[in-house]
């Protein structure tokens, strides 16, 4: 049975303890509500963090979706005018990452006195903290890390945190995840995660697999800049599946699902169907063209046919929208028109695309690149409810293994649809899709020939942490170009 959250549980999850201080004991007694919680249950904090992550990052349709080459605006055209410091949109996601990690830090503090009694929920909290750190650094590159979350007096009273380099953050995240993985391998706890685990409903073995899968993702990401760490991490995991299990089936996908009733709809459904903005989002020309060219059966799931019965994409940043709007394919019903839906944090197919690339790099992963690639494709096809006959046809036809990393990247790009942030990251690391391009009528003219390299730092950083953020801003051009990610070694992009 899937756990559901509603307005009552959310209100409870957001409740904070009332620990009032006063000058006299009698004043404290008079002003203390005997029915109020003095401490928030750890499961409630976990619930709040997972919900906030899904709602903060799962609502993106065009932003990362456009950066990745999937989705374009077809009614209110996208000319890249919103890529500036703000506390909305991307600024909200920056704030959400730090908020979530502050909440998880509080969870750890609440359970410090009995770590063995809260062993499992502490594992999950630490894993999710590292997921948040990875999201931050992959979105903004250099970010406050070592001095972050230390604003409280007992933490150091650091209100203006310095920025850490991405190349310093990555090894620390990977080391922390390895420590967690080793501790989980030594023995899981006996505590139940409670109703707050909206993703795996208390299944700690799946959380253990997510931990190691996240290690795979991050290790492969730095394979071009830190090959020794990437190789040792991936071979360690692939070489001992008992100690380091990974996500391998769609039943294990790290997906957050929603109640499917007002006001807790899946974000894309809430935006497109409830908000009646479905006709502002069209499929990108490069995505539809690729799916048609490769005869990929997943096209029927990621896109809907046009009013004249075909699949057709549209240019990113065209001067005006199509007439009629329905002459362009909208986002497929599986991904847009489902009130329960899902926000994907990790698709199990990703595991095998990573292992396929690792095999191509000469890593010992206990399977060939072809075996891993074909397994990845099958898992993705199954996740999209594609018939077996169509899968066989694809793997024997345009999707056939050809012993190149490009074949892995192109198929992985298709498979990652809706996990748009990861698809944008794949593009920045590999250059696939090679057909990707920025808005044709960008407000920056010809100053930039690529999608954004990063996200703009929020305006609050410029207001309250100016000295530190300005060091980073000096490396940027128009806020989102300039210095590329540490792991982005593409050339000729500006």
Short mmCIF file of C-alpha atoms in Angstrom, two decimals:
data_model
loop_
_atom_site.label_atom_id
_atom_site.label_comp_id
_atom_site.label_asym_id
_atom_site.label_seq_id
_atom_site.Cartn_x
_atom_site.Cartn_y
_atom_site.Cartn_z
CA UNK A 1 0.00 0.00 0.00
CA UNK A 2 1.40 3.40 -0.98
CA UNK A 3 1.67 5.96 1.79
CA UNK A 4 -0.35 9.07 1.14
CA UNK A 5 0.06 12.49 2.62
CA UNK A 6 -2.88 14.85 3.04
CA UNK A 7 -3.54 18.29 4.43
CA UNK A 8 -3.74 16.94 7.98
CA UNK A 9 -0.51 14.97 7.85
CA UNK A 10 1.29 17.86 6.18
CA UNK A 11 0.12 20.23 8.89
CA UNK A 12 1.44 17.80 11.45
CA UNK A 13 4.74 17.39 9.62
CA UNK A 14 5.25 21.14 9.56
CA UNK A 15 4.45 21.57 13.24
CA UNK A 16 7.34 22.68 15.40
CA UNK A 17 7.72 22.23 19.13
CA UNK A 18 6.79 25.06 21.42
CA UNK A 19 9.68 25.42 23.81
CA UNK A 20 8.96 28.78 25.39
CA UNK A 21 11.43 30.51 27.65
CA UNK A 22 10.37 32.99 30.32
CA UNK A 23 11.46 34.96 33.33
CA UNK A 24 9.47 32.93 35.81
CA UNK A 25 8.38 29.34 36.19
CA UNK A 26 4.72 30.34 36.57
CA UNK A 27 4.76 32.32 33.32
CA UNK A 28 6.19 29.27 31.53
CA UNK A 29 3.51 27.03 32.98
CA UNK A 30 0.68 29.41 32.07
CA UNK A 31 1.94 29.80 28.50
CA UNK A 32 2.64 26.15 27.76
CA UNK A 33 0.10 24.27 25.68
CA UNK A 34 -0.15 20.78 27.23
CA UNK A 35 -1.33 19.37 23.88
CA UNK A 36 1.53 20.81 21.80
CA UNK A 37 4.50 18.71 20.74
CA UNK A 38 7.72 19.61 22.54
CA UNK A 39 9.69 17.81 19.85
CA UNK A 40 8.85 16.95 16.27
CA UNK A 41 8.87 13.19 15.63
CA UNK A 42 11.76 12.31 13.30
CA UNK A 43 9.43 10.68 10.77
CA UNK A 44 7.54 13.98 10.44
CA UNK A 45 10.75 15.83 9.62
CA UNK A 46 11.62 13.21 7.01
CA UNK A 47 8.15 13.55 5.50
CA UNK A 48 8.47 17.31 5.28
CA UNK A 49 11.86 17.07 3.57
CA UNK A 50 10.79 14.47 0.99
CA UNK A 51 7.58 16.36 0.23
CA UNK A 52 9.47 19.63 -0.09
CA UNK A 53 12.04 18.05 -2.40
CA UNK A 54 9.35 16.70 -4.69
CA UNK A 55 7.35 19.90 -4.80
CA UNK A 56 10.42 22.12 -5.20
CA UNK A 57 12.20 20.13 -7.92
CA UNK A 58 9.40 18.07 -9.43
CA UNK A 59 7.47 21.07 -10.69
CA UNK A 60 10.02 21.99 -13.34
CA UNK A 61 8.63 21.48 -16.83
CA UNK A 62 10.31 23.84 -19.24
CA UNK A 63 13.37 25.13 -17.29
CA UNK A 64 15.56 22.04 -16.99
CA UNK A 65 13.36 20.40 -19.62
CA UNK A 66 14.39 23.07 -22.11
CA UNK A 67 18.04 22.98 -21.05
CA UNK A 68 17.99 19.21 -21.68
CA UNK A 69 16.37 19.58 -25.12
CA UNK A 70 13.02 17.99 -24.27
CA UNK A 71 10.40 20.71 -23.91
CA UNK A 72 9.90 24.23 -25.28
CA UNK A 73 7.39 26.96 -24.66
CA UNK A 74 4.97 27.39 -27.56
CA UNK A 75 2.63 30.11 -26.27
CA UNK A 76 4.68 32.47 -24.10
CA UNK A 77 8.00 32.12 -25.85
CA UNK A 78 11.26 31.49 -24.01
CA UNK A 79 13.93 34.06 -24.79
CA UNK A 80 16.10 33.27 -21.74
CA UNK A 81 15.09 36.44 -19.93
CA UNK A 82 14.61 34.70 -16.58
CA UNK A 83 18.19 33.54 -16.07
CA UNK A 84 19.06 36.26 -13.58
CA UNK A 85 19.50 36.36 -9.79
CA UNK A 86 16.13 36.03 -8.11
CA UNK A 87 14.72 34.42 -5.01
CA UNK A 88 12.01 32.75 -7.10
CA UNK A 89 12.27 29.74 -9.44
CA UNK A 90 15.91 28.62 -9.28
CA UNK A 91 16.47 30.68 -6.15
CA UNK A 92 13.67 28.76 -4.46
CA UNK A 93 15.42 25.49 -5.26
CA UNK A 94 18.68 26.75 -3.80
CA UNK A 95 16.79 27.69 -0.64
CA UNK A 96 14.99 24.34 -0.60
CA UNK A 97 18.27 22.42 -0.61
CA UNK A 98 19.61 24.33 2.38
CA UNK A 99 16.26 24.23 4.15
CA UNK A 100 16.01 20.47 3.69
CA UNK A 101 19.52 19.89 4.98
CA UNK A 102 18.85 22.14 7.96
CA UNK A 103 15.78 20.06 8.75
CA UNK A 104 17.72 16.82 8.41
CA UNK A 105 20.43 18.26 10.64
CA UNK A 106 17.73 18.87 13.24
CA UNK A 107 16.54 15.28 12.82
CA UNK A 108 20.07 14.06 13.53
CA UNK A 109 20.28 16.31 16.59
CA UNK A 110 16.96 14.99 17.94
CA UNK A 111 18.19 11.39 17.63
CA UNK A 112 21.79 11.91 18.80
CA UNK A 113 21.02 10.59 22.28
CA UNK A 114 19.88 7.24 20.88
CA UNK A 115 21.61 6.66 17.53
CA UNK A 116 21.08 2.89 17.58
CA UNK A 117 17.40 3.35 18.33
CA UNK A 118 17.04 5.58 15.27
CA UNK A 119 19.63 3.90 13.09
CA UNK A 120 17.55 3.54 9.94
CA UNK A 121 16.07 7.02 9.85
CA UNK A 122 19.53 8.46 10.45
CA UNK A 123 20.82 6.44 7.47
CA UNK A 124 18.09 7.84 5.23
CA UNK A 125 18.65 11.38 6.50
CA UNK A 126 22.36 11.23 5.75
CA UNK A 127 21.77 9.79 2.28
CA UNK A 128 19.28 12.54 1.46
CA UNK A 129 21.59 15.24 2.76
CA UNK A 130 24.21 14.08 0.28
CA UNK A 131 21.61 14.00 -2.48
CA UNK A 132 20.82 17.63 -1.68
CA UNK A 133 24.53 18.54 -1.74
CA UNK A 134 24.94 16.86 -5.11
CA UNK A 135 21.93 18.76 -6.48
CA UNK A 136 23.37 22.04 -5.23
CA UNK A 137 26.83 21.62 -6.67
CA UNK A 138 25.58 20.22 -9.98
CA UNK A 139 23.23 23.17 -10.31
CA UNK A 140 25.49 26.01 -9.19
CA UNK A 141 29.04 24.49 -9.16
CA UNK A 142 30.80 26.17 -6.21
CA UNK A 143 28.47 26.54 -3.23
CA UNK A 144 28.66 27.02 0.54
CA UNK A 145 29.40 23.55 1.90
CA UNK A 146 31.96 23.25 4.69
CA UNK A 147 30.74 26.41 6.44
CA UNK A 148 27.07 25.94 5.56
CA UNK A 149 24.41 25.09 8.17
CA UNK A 150 26.55 26.71 10.89
CA UNK A 151 24.55 29.84 11.50
CA UNK A 152 23.33 28.85 14.95
CA UNK A 153 25.43 29.97 17.89
CA UNK A 154 26.20 26.40 18.93
CA UNK A 155 27.26 25.57 15.35
CA UNK A 156 29.74 28.41 14.92
CA UNK A 157 27.59 31.48 14.28
CA UNK A 158 28.73 31.57 10.62
CA UNK A 159 26.19 33.76 8.84
CA UNK A 160 28.20 34.42 5.70
CA UNK A 161 29.47 31.06 4.54
CA UNK A 162 32.41 30.79 2.19
CA UNK A 163 32.02 28.90 -1.09
CA UNK A 164 33.71 25.52 -1.57
CA UNK A 165 35.03 24.42 -4.94
CA UNK A 166 33.10 21.70 -6.71
CA UNK A 167 36.28 19.64 -7.07
CA UNK A 168 36.57 19.66 -3.27
CA UNK A 169 32.90 18.93 -2.61
CA UNK A 170 32.60 15.85 -4.83
CA UNK A 171 35.21 13.66 -3.07
CA UNK A 172 33.65 14.53 0.30
CA UNK A 173 30.15 13.56 -0.86
CA UNK A 174 31.45 10.30 -2.29
CA UNK A 175 33.39 9.55 0.88
CA UNK A 176 30.38 10.25 3.07
CA UNK A 177 28.17 8.03 0.91
CA UNK A 178 30.77 5.27 1.09
CA UNK A 179 30.83 5.56 4.88
CA UNK A 180 27.05 5.26 4.97
CA UNK A 181 27.13 2.32 2.53
CA UNK A 182 29.68 0.49 4.67
CA UNK A 183 27.68 1.10 7.83
CA UNK A 184 24.49 -0.15 6.16
CA UNK A 185 26.33 -3.23 4.91
CA UNK A 186 27.46 -3.93 8.47
CA UNK A 187 23.87 -4.02 9.64
CA UNK A 188 20.62 -2.11 9.26
CA UNK A 189 18.68 -0.89 12.26
CA UNK A 190 15.48 -2.20 13.79
CA UNK A 191 13.61 1.11 13.92
CA UNK A 192 10.78 1.74 11.49
CA UNK A 193 10.89 4.87 9.36
CA UNK A 194 7.22 5.49 9.99
CA UNK A 195 4.64 7.21 7.81
CA UNK A 196 7.14 9.86 6.76
CA UNK A 197 8.87 7.64 4.19
CA UNK A 198 6.84 8.62 1.15
CA UNK A 199 9.27 6.95 -1.27
CA UNK A 200 10.06 3.42 -0.09
CA UNK A 201 7.51 3.00 2.69
CA UNK A 202 10.13 1.90 5.19
CA UNK A 203 11.96 -0.58 2.93
CA UNK A 204 15.54 -0.07 4.09
CA UNK A 205 17.01 -2.42 1.50
CA UNK A 206 15.79 -0.06 -1.22
CA UNK A 207 17.30 2.90 0.60
CA UNK A 208 20.57 0.98 0.77
CA UNK A 209 20.37 0.43 -2.98
CA UNK A 210 19.65 4.11 -3.58
CA UNK A 211 22.75 5.03 -1.59
CA UNK A 212 25.00 2.90 -3.78
CA UNK A 213 23.26 3.94 -6.97
CA UNK A 214 23.83 7.58 -6.08
CA UNK A 215 27.50 6.70 -5.64
CA UNK A 216 27.51 5.23 -9.15
CA UNK A 217 25.93 8.35 -10.61
CA UNK A 218 28.35 10.76 -8.99
CA UNK A 219 31.40 8.62 -9.68
CA UNK A 220 30.63 8.38 -13.39
CA UNK A 221 30.02 12.10 -13.51
CA UNK A 222 33.63 12.79 -12.54
CA UNK A 223 35.17 9.98 -14.60
CA UNK A 224 36.68 12.50 -17.01
CA UNK A 225 38.30 14.66 -14.33
CA UNK A 226 38.98 12.25 -11.47
CA UNK A 227 39.31 8.87 -13.20
CA UNK A 228 40.99 7.05 -10.31
CA UNK A 229 38.23 7.90 -7.82
CA UNK A 230 35.54 7.13 -10.38
CA UNK A 231 37.04 3.77 -11.29
CA UNK A 232 37.66 2.64 -7.71
CA UNK A 233 34.16 3.63 -6.63
CA UNK A 234 32.35 1.95 -9.50
CA UNK A 235 34.46 -1.21 -9.40
CA UNK A 236 33.96 -1.49 -5.65
CA UNK A 237 30.20 -1.38 -6.04
CA UNK A 238 30.00 -3.59 -9.13
CA UNK A 239 32.44 -6.07 -7.60
CA UNK A 240 30.41 -6.79 -4.48
CA UNK A 241 26.68 -6.72 -5.11
CA UNK A 242 25.99 -8.29 -1.72
CA UNK A 243 27.74 -5.56 0.24
CA UNK A 244 26.84 -2.76 -2.16
CA UNK A 245 23.46 -3.55 -3.80
CA UNK A 246 22.08 -1.10 -6.38
CA UNK A 247 18.71 -0.21 -7.88
CA UNK A 248 18.02 -2.71 -10.67
CA UNK A 249 14.27 -2.86 -11.32
CA UNK A 250 11.44 -0.43 -11.88
CA UNK A 251 9.87 -1.61 -8.63
CA UNK A 252 12.89 0.01 -6.96
CA UNK A 253 12.81 3.35 -8.80
CA UNK A 254 13.36 6.28 -6.46
CA UNK A 255 10.04 7.95 -7.26
CA UNK A 256 7.91 10.21 -5.10
CA UNK A 257 4.23 9.70 -5.83
CA UNK A 258 1.39 11.97 -4.75
CA UNK A 259 -2.07 11.57 -3.19
CA UNK A 260 -3.70 12.64 -6.46
CA UNK A 261 -6.42 14.73 -4.83
CA UNK A 262 -6.69 18.47 -4.25
CA UNK A 263 -4.50 20.16 -3.28
CA UNK A 264 -1.81 17.45 -3.44
CA UNK A 265 -1.53 16.70 -7.13
CA UNK A 266 1.63 15.65 -8.94
CA UNK A 267 3.37 18.94 -9.90
CA UNK A 268 3.27 18.53 -13.70
CA UNK A 269 -0.41 17.59 -13.56
CA UNK A 270 -1.08 20.50 -11.24
CA UNK A 271 0.72 22.88 -13.60
CA UNK A 272 -0.59 21.60 -16.91
CA UNK A 273 -4.02 20.12 -16.23
CA UNK A 274 -5.29 21.80 -13.07
CA UNK A 275 -3.58 25.09 -13.93
CA UNK A 276 -4.73 24.78 -17.57
CA UNK A 277 -1.25 25.51 -18.94
CA UNK A 278 -0.78 22.30 -20.86
CA UNK A 279 -0.81 24.19 -24.16
CA UNK A 280 2.20 26.28 -23.14
CA UNK A 281 4.48 23.27 -23.26
CA UNK A 282 5.37 21.66 -26.57
CA UNK A 283 7.85 18.93 -27.34
CA UNK A 284 11.21 20.17 -28.62
CA UNK A 285 12.00 19.64 -32.28
CA UNK A 286 15.29 17.88 -31.51
CA UNK A 287 13.61 15.39 -29.16
CA UNK A 288 10.78 14.44 -31.49
CA UNK A 289 13.13 14.31 -34.49
CA UNK A 290 15.44 11.92 -32.65
CA UNK A 291 12.61 9.64 -31.51
CA UNK A 292 11.21 9.48 -35.04
CA UNK A 293 14.59 8.92 -36.65
CA UNK A 294 15.44 6.06 -34.29
CA UNK A 295 11.92 4.60 -34.45
CA UNK A 296 11.84 4.67 -30.66
CA UNK A 297 8.53 3.28 -29.34
CA UNK A 298 8.82 5.43 -26.19
CA UNK A 299 7.61 8.35 -28.30
CA UNK A 300 4.01 7.25 -27.69
CA UNK A 301 4.52 7.75 -23.95
CA UNK A 302 6.60 10.91 -23.76
CA UNK A 303 4.53 12.80 -26.36
CA UNK A 304 0.98 13.04 -27.67
CA UNK A 305 0.14 13.27 -31.34
CA UNK A 306 -0.83 16.60 -32.87
CA UNK A 307 -4.32 17.55 -33.99
CA UNK A 308 -3.42 16.26 -37.45
CA UNK A 309 -2.33 12.89 -36.11
CA UNK A 310 1.48 13.04 -36.18
CA UNK A 311 4.34 13.66 -33.81
CA UNK A 312 5.84 17.10 -34.32
CA UNK A 313 8.20 19.22 -32.24
CA UNK A 314 8.85 22.96 -32.21
CA UNK A 315 11.88 25.20 -32.20
CA UNK A 316 13.28 26.55 -28.95
CA UNK A 317 12.72 30.30 -28.80
CA UNK A 318 10.98 30.76 -32.15
CA UNK A 319 9.76 34.29 -32.87
CA UNK A 320 6.17 33.28 -32.32
CA UNK A 321 4.13 30.25 -31.38
CA UNK A 322 2.62 27.73 -33.80
CA UNK A 323 -0.86 28.11 -35.26
CA UNK A 324 -2.77 26.30 -33.98
CA UNK A 325 -0.99 25.31 -30.77
CA UNK A 326 -2.27 21.76 -31.22
CA UNK A 327 -0.17 21.40 -34.37
CA UNK A 328 2.71 20.65 -31.99
CA UNK A 329 2.91 17.55 -29.79
CA UNK A 330 2.14 18.16 -26.14
CA UNK A 331 3.75 16.22 -23.28
CA UNK A 332 2.48 12.63 -23.17
CA UNK A 333 -0.37 11.70 -20.83
CA UNK A 334 1.82 9.29 -18.86
CA UNK A 335 3.98 12.19 -17.75
CA UNK A 336 1.55 15.10 -17.66
CA UNK A 337 -2.00 13.82 -17.25
CA UNK A 338 -1.79 11.77 -14.05
CA UNK A 339 -2.82 13.35 -10.73
CA UNK A 340 -0.80 10.77 -8.77
CA UNK A 341 2.12 10.76 -11.20
CA UNK A 342 5.67 10.68 -9.93
CA UNK A 343 8.73 12.84 -9.41
CA UNK A 344 11.79 10.76 -10.36
CA UNK A 345 14.98 11.13 -8.35
CA UNK A 346 16.64 8.02 -9.77
CA UNK A 347 15.43 5.66 -12.48
CA UNK A 348 16.81 2.15 -12.14
CA UNK A 349 17.67 2.08 -15.84
CA UNK A 350 20.30 4.71 -15.03
CA UNK A 351 22.29 2.07 -13.12
CA UNK A 352 22.89 0.05 -16.26
CA UNK A 353 23.60 2.98 -18.56
CA UNK A 354 26.32 3.88 -16.06
CA UNK A 355 27.66 0.33 -15.99
CA UNK A 356 27.63 0.21 -19.79
CA UNK A 357 29.75 3.35 -19.96
CA UNK A 358 32.01 2.02 -17.21
CA UNK A 359 32.60 -1.14 -19.24
CA UNK A 360 33.47 1.01 -22.25
CA UNK A 361 36.04 2.78 -20.07
CA UNK A 362 37.62 -0.56 -19.21
CA UNK A 363 36.27 -0.81 -15.65
CA UNK A 364 35.58 -4.29 -14.30
CA UNK A 365 31.83 -4.24 -13.75
CA UNK A 366 31.08 -7.96 -14.18
CA UNK A 367 29.19 -7.47 -17.43
CA UNK A 368 29.87 -6.26 -20.95
CA UNK A 369 28.88 -2.85 -22.22
CA UNK A 370 26.36 -4.46 -24.55
CA UNK A 371 24.77 -6.50 -21.77
CA UNK A 372 24.47 -3.44 -19.54
CA UNK A 373 23.16 -1.24 -22.37
CA UNK A 374 20.49 -3.72 -23.44
CA UNK A 375 19.39 -4.22 -19.83
CA UNK A 376 19.14 -0.45 -19.38
CA UNK A 377 17.01 -0.13 -22.51
CA UNK A 378 14.72 -2.93 -21.40
CA UNK A 379 14.19 -1.39 -17.96
CA UNK A 380 13.40 1.98 -19.53
CA UNK A 381 11.00 0.41 -22.02
CA UNK A 382 9.27 -1.49 -19.23
CA UNK A 383 8.94 1.72 -17.21
CA UNK A 384 7.12 3.16 -20.22
CA UNK A 385 4.89 0.10 -20.69
CA UNK A 386 6.31 -0.74 -24.11
CA UNK A 387 5.33 -4.12 -25.56
CA UNK A 388 8.04 -6.79 -25.73
CA UNK A 389 7.77 -7.09 -29.52
CA UNK A 390 8.52 -3.38 -29.87
CA UNK A 391 11.49 -3.64 -27.51
CA UNK A 392 12.95 -6.51 -29.54
CA UNK A 393 12.41 -4.59 -32.77
CA UNK A 394 14.14 -1.49 -31.39
CA UNK A 395 17.16 -3.39 -30.08
CA UNK A 396 17.52 -5.15 -33.43
CA UNK A 397 16.96 -1.96 -35.39
CA UNK A 398 17.79 1.70 -34.80
CA UNK A 399 18.53 1.11 -31.11
CA UNK A 400 20.94 -1.74 -31.77
CA UNK A 401 24.18 -1.76 -29.79
CA UNK A 402 27.03 -0.37 -31.89
CA UNK A 403 29.90 -0.42 -29.40
CA UNK A 404 30.00 3.35 -28.86
CA UNK A 405 29.50 5.54 -25.83
CA UNK A 406 27.32 7.79 -27.97
CA UNK A 407 24.73 5.01 -28.32
CA UNK A 408 24.59 4.82 -24.50
CA UNK A 409 24.25 8.58 -24.12
CA UNK A 410 21.54 9.01 -26.72
CA UNK A 411 19.39 6.25 -25.25
CA UNK A 412 20.03 7.43 -21.70
CA UNK A 413 18.85 10.89 -22.75
CA UNK A 414 15.52 9.42 -23.85
CA UNK A 415 15.24 7.29 -20.73
CA UNK A 416 15.82 10.21 -18.36
CA UNK A 417 12.77 12.14 -19.57
CA UNK A 418 11.07 13.89 -16.65
CA UNK A 419 14.23 13.62 -14.59
CA UNK A 420 15.12 16.75 -16.50
CA UNK A 421 17.84 17.98 -14.17
CA UNK A 422 19.79 14.76 -14.70
CA UNK A 423 19.26 14.94 -18.46
CA UNK A 424 20.63 18.49 -18.50
CA UNK A 425 23.61 17.23 -16.51
CA UNK A 426 24.12 14.39 -18.99
CA UNK A 427 24.20 16.95 -21.79
CA UNK A 428 26.70 19.17 -19.98
CA UNK A 429 28.98 16.21 -19.34
CA UNK A 430 28.75 14.37 -22.67
CA UNK A 431 27.48 16.87 -25.25
CA UNK A 432 24.54 14.57 -26.02
CA UNK A 433 22.12 15.51 -27.47
CA UNK A 434 24.60 17.06 -29.89
CA UNK A 435 21.66 18.75 -31.61
CA UNK A 436 20.85 20.87 -28.54
CA UNK A 437 20.81 24.65 -28.93
CA UNK A 438 19.80 27.73 -26.89
CA UNK A 439 16.81 29.95 -27.65
CA UNK A 440 16.87 31.15 -31.26
CA UNK A 441 15.82 34.63 -30.19
CA UNK A 442 17.71 34.87 -26.92
CA UNK A 443 17.91 38.31 -25.34
CA UNK A 444 21.68 37.76 -25.37
CA UNK A 445 21.80 37.59 -29.16
CA UNK A 446 24.86 35.67 -30.34
CA UNK A 447 26.78 36.11 -27.08
CA UNK A 448 26.20 32.45 -26.13
CA UNK A 449 26.03 29.35 -28.31
CA UNK A 450 24.89 26.89 -25.66
CA UNK A 451 22.29 26.17 -23.05
CA UNK A 452 23.14 27.52 -19.57
CA UNK A 453 26.19 25.96 -17.92
CA UNK A 454 24.69 26.45 -14.47
CA UNK A 455 21.92 28.20 -12.52
CA UNK A 456 22.04 31.84 -11.37
CA UNK A 457 22.94 32.37 -7.74
CA UNK A 458 19.88 33.67 -5.84
CA UNK A 459 19.48 37.33 -5.14
CA UNK A 460 19.65 36.73 -1.39
CA UNK A 461 23.27 35.70 -1.77
CA UNK A 462 24.06 39.06 -3.35
CA UNK A 463 22.15 40.81 -0.55
CA UNK A 464 23.42 38.92 2.49
CA UNK A 465 26.58 37.10 1.42
CA UNK A 466 27.92 39.55 -1.15
CA UNK A 467 31.63 39.22 -0.37
CA UNK A 468 31.63 35.48 -0.94
CA UNK A 469 29.20 35.25 -3.85
CA UNK A 470 30.95 38.04 -5.74
CA UNK A 471 34.13 35.96 -5.83
CA UNK A 472 32.16 33.36 -7.77
CA UNK A 473 30.23 35.90 -9.82
CA UNK A 474 33.51 37.24 -11.19
CA UNK A 475 33.95 33.91 -13.01
CA UNK A 476 30.56 34.17 -14.72
CA UNK A 477 29.18 35.73 -17.86
CA UNK A 478 25.54 36.78 -17.81
CA UNK A 479 25.07 34.82 -14.58
CA UNK A 480 24.79 31.30 -16.08
CA UNK A 481 27.68 31.03 -18.53
CA UNK A 482 31.43 31.52 -18.11
CA UNK A 483 33.11 28.94 -15.90
CA UNK A 484 31.83 25.43 -16.70
CA UNK A 485 31.24 22.63 -14.22
CA UNK A 486 34.40 20.89 -13.02
CA UNK A 487 33.26 17.73 -14.79
CA UNK A 488 32.16 19.56 -17.97
CA UNK A 489 35.16 19.29 -20.31
CA UNK A 490 33.37 20.30 -23.52
CA UNK A 491 35.16 22.83 -25.66
CA UNK A 492 33.88 25.54 -27.97
CA UNK A 493 30.93 26.40 -25.71
CA UNK A 494 30.34 29.93 -24.57
#
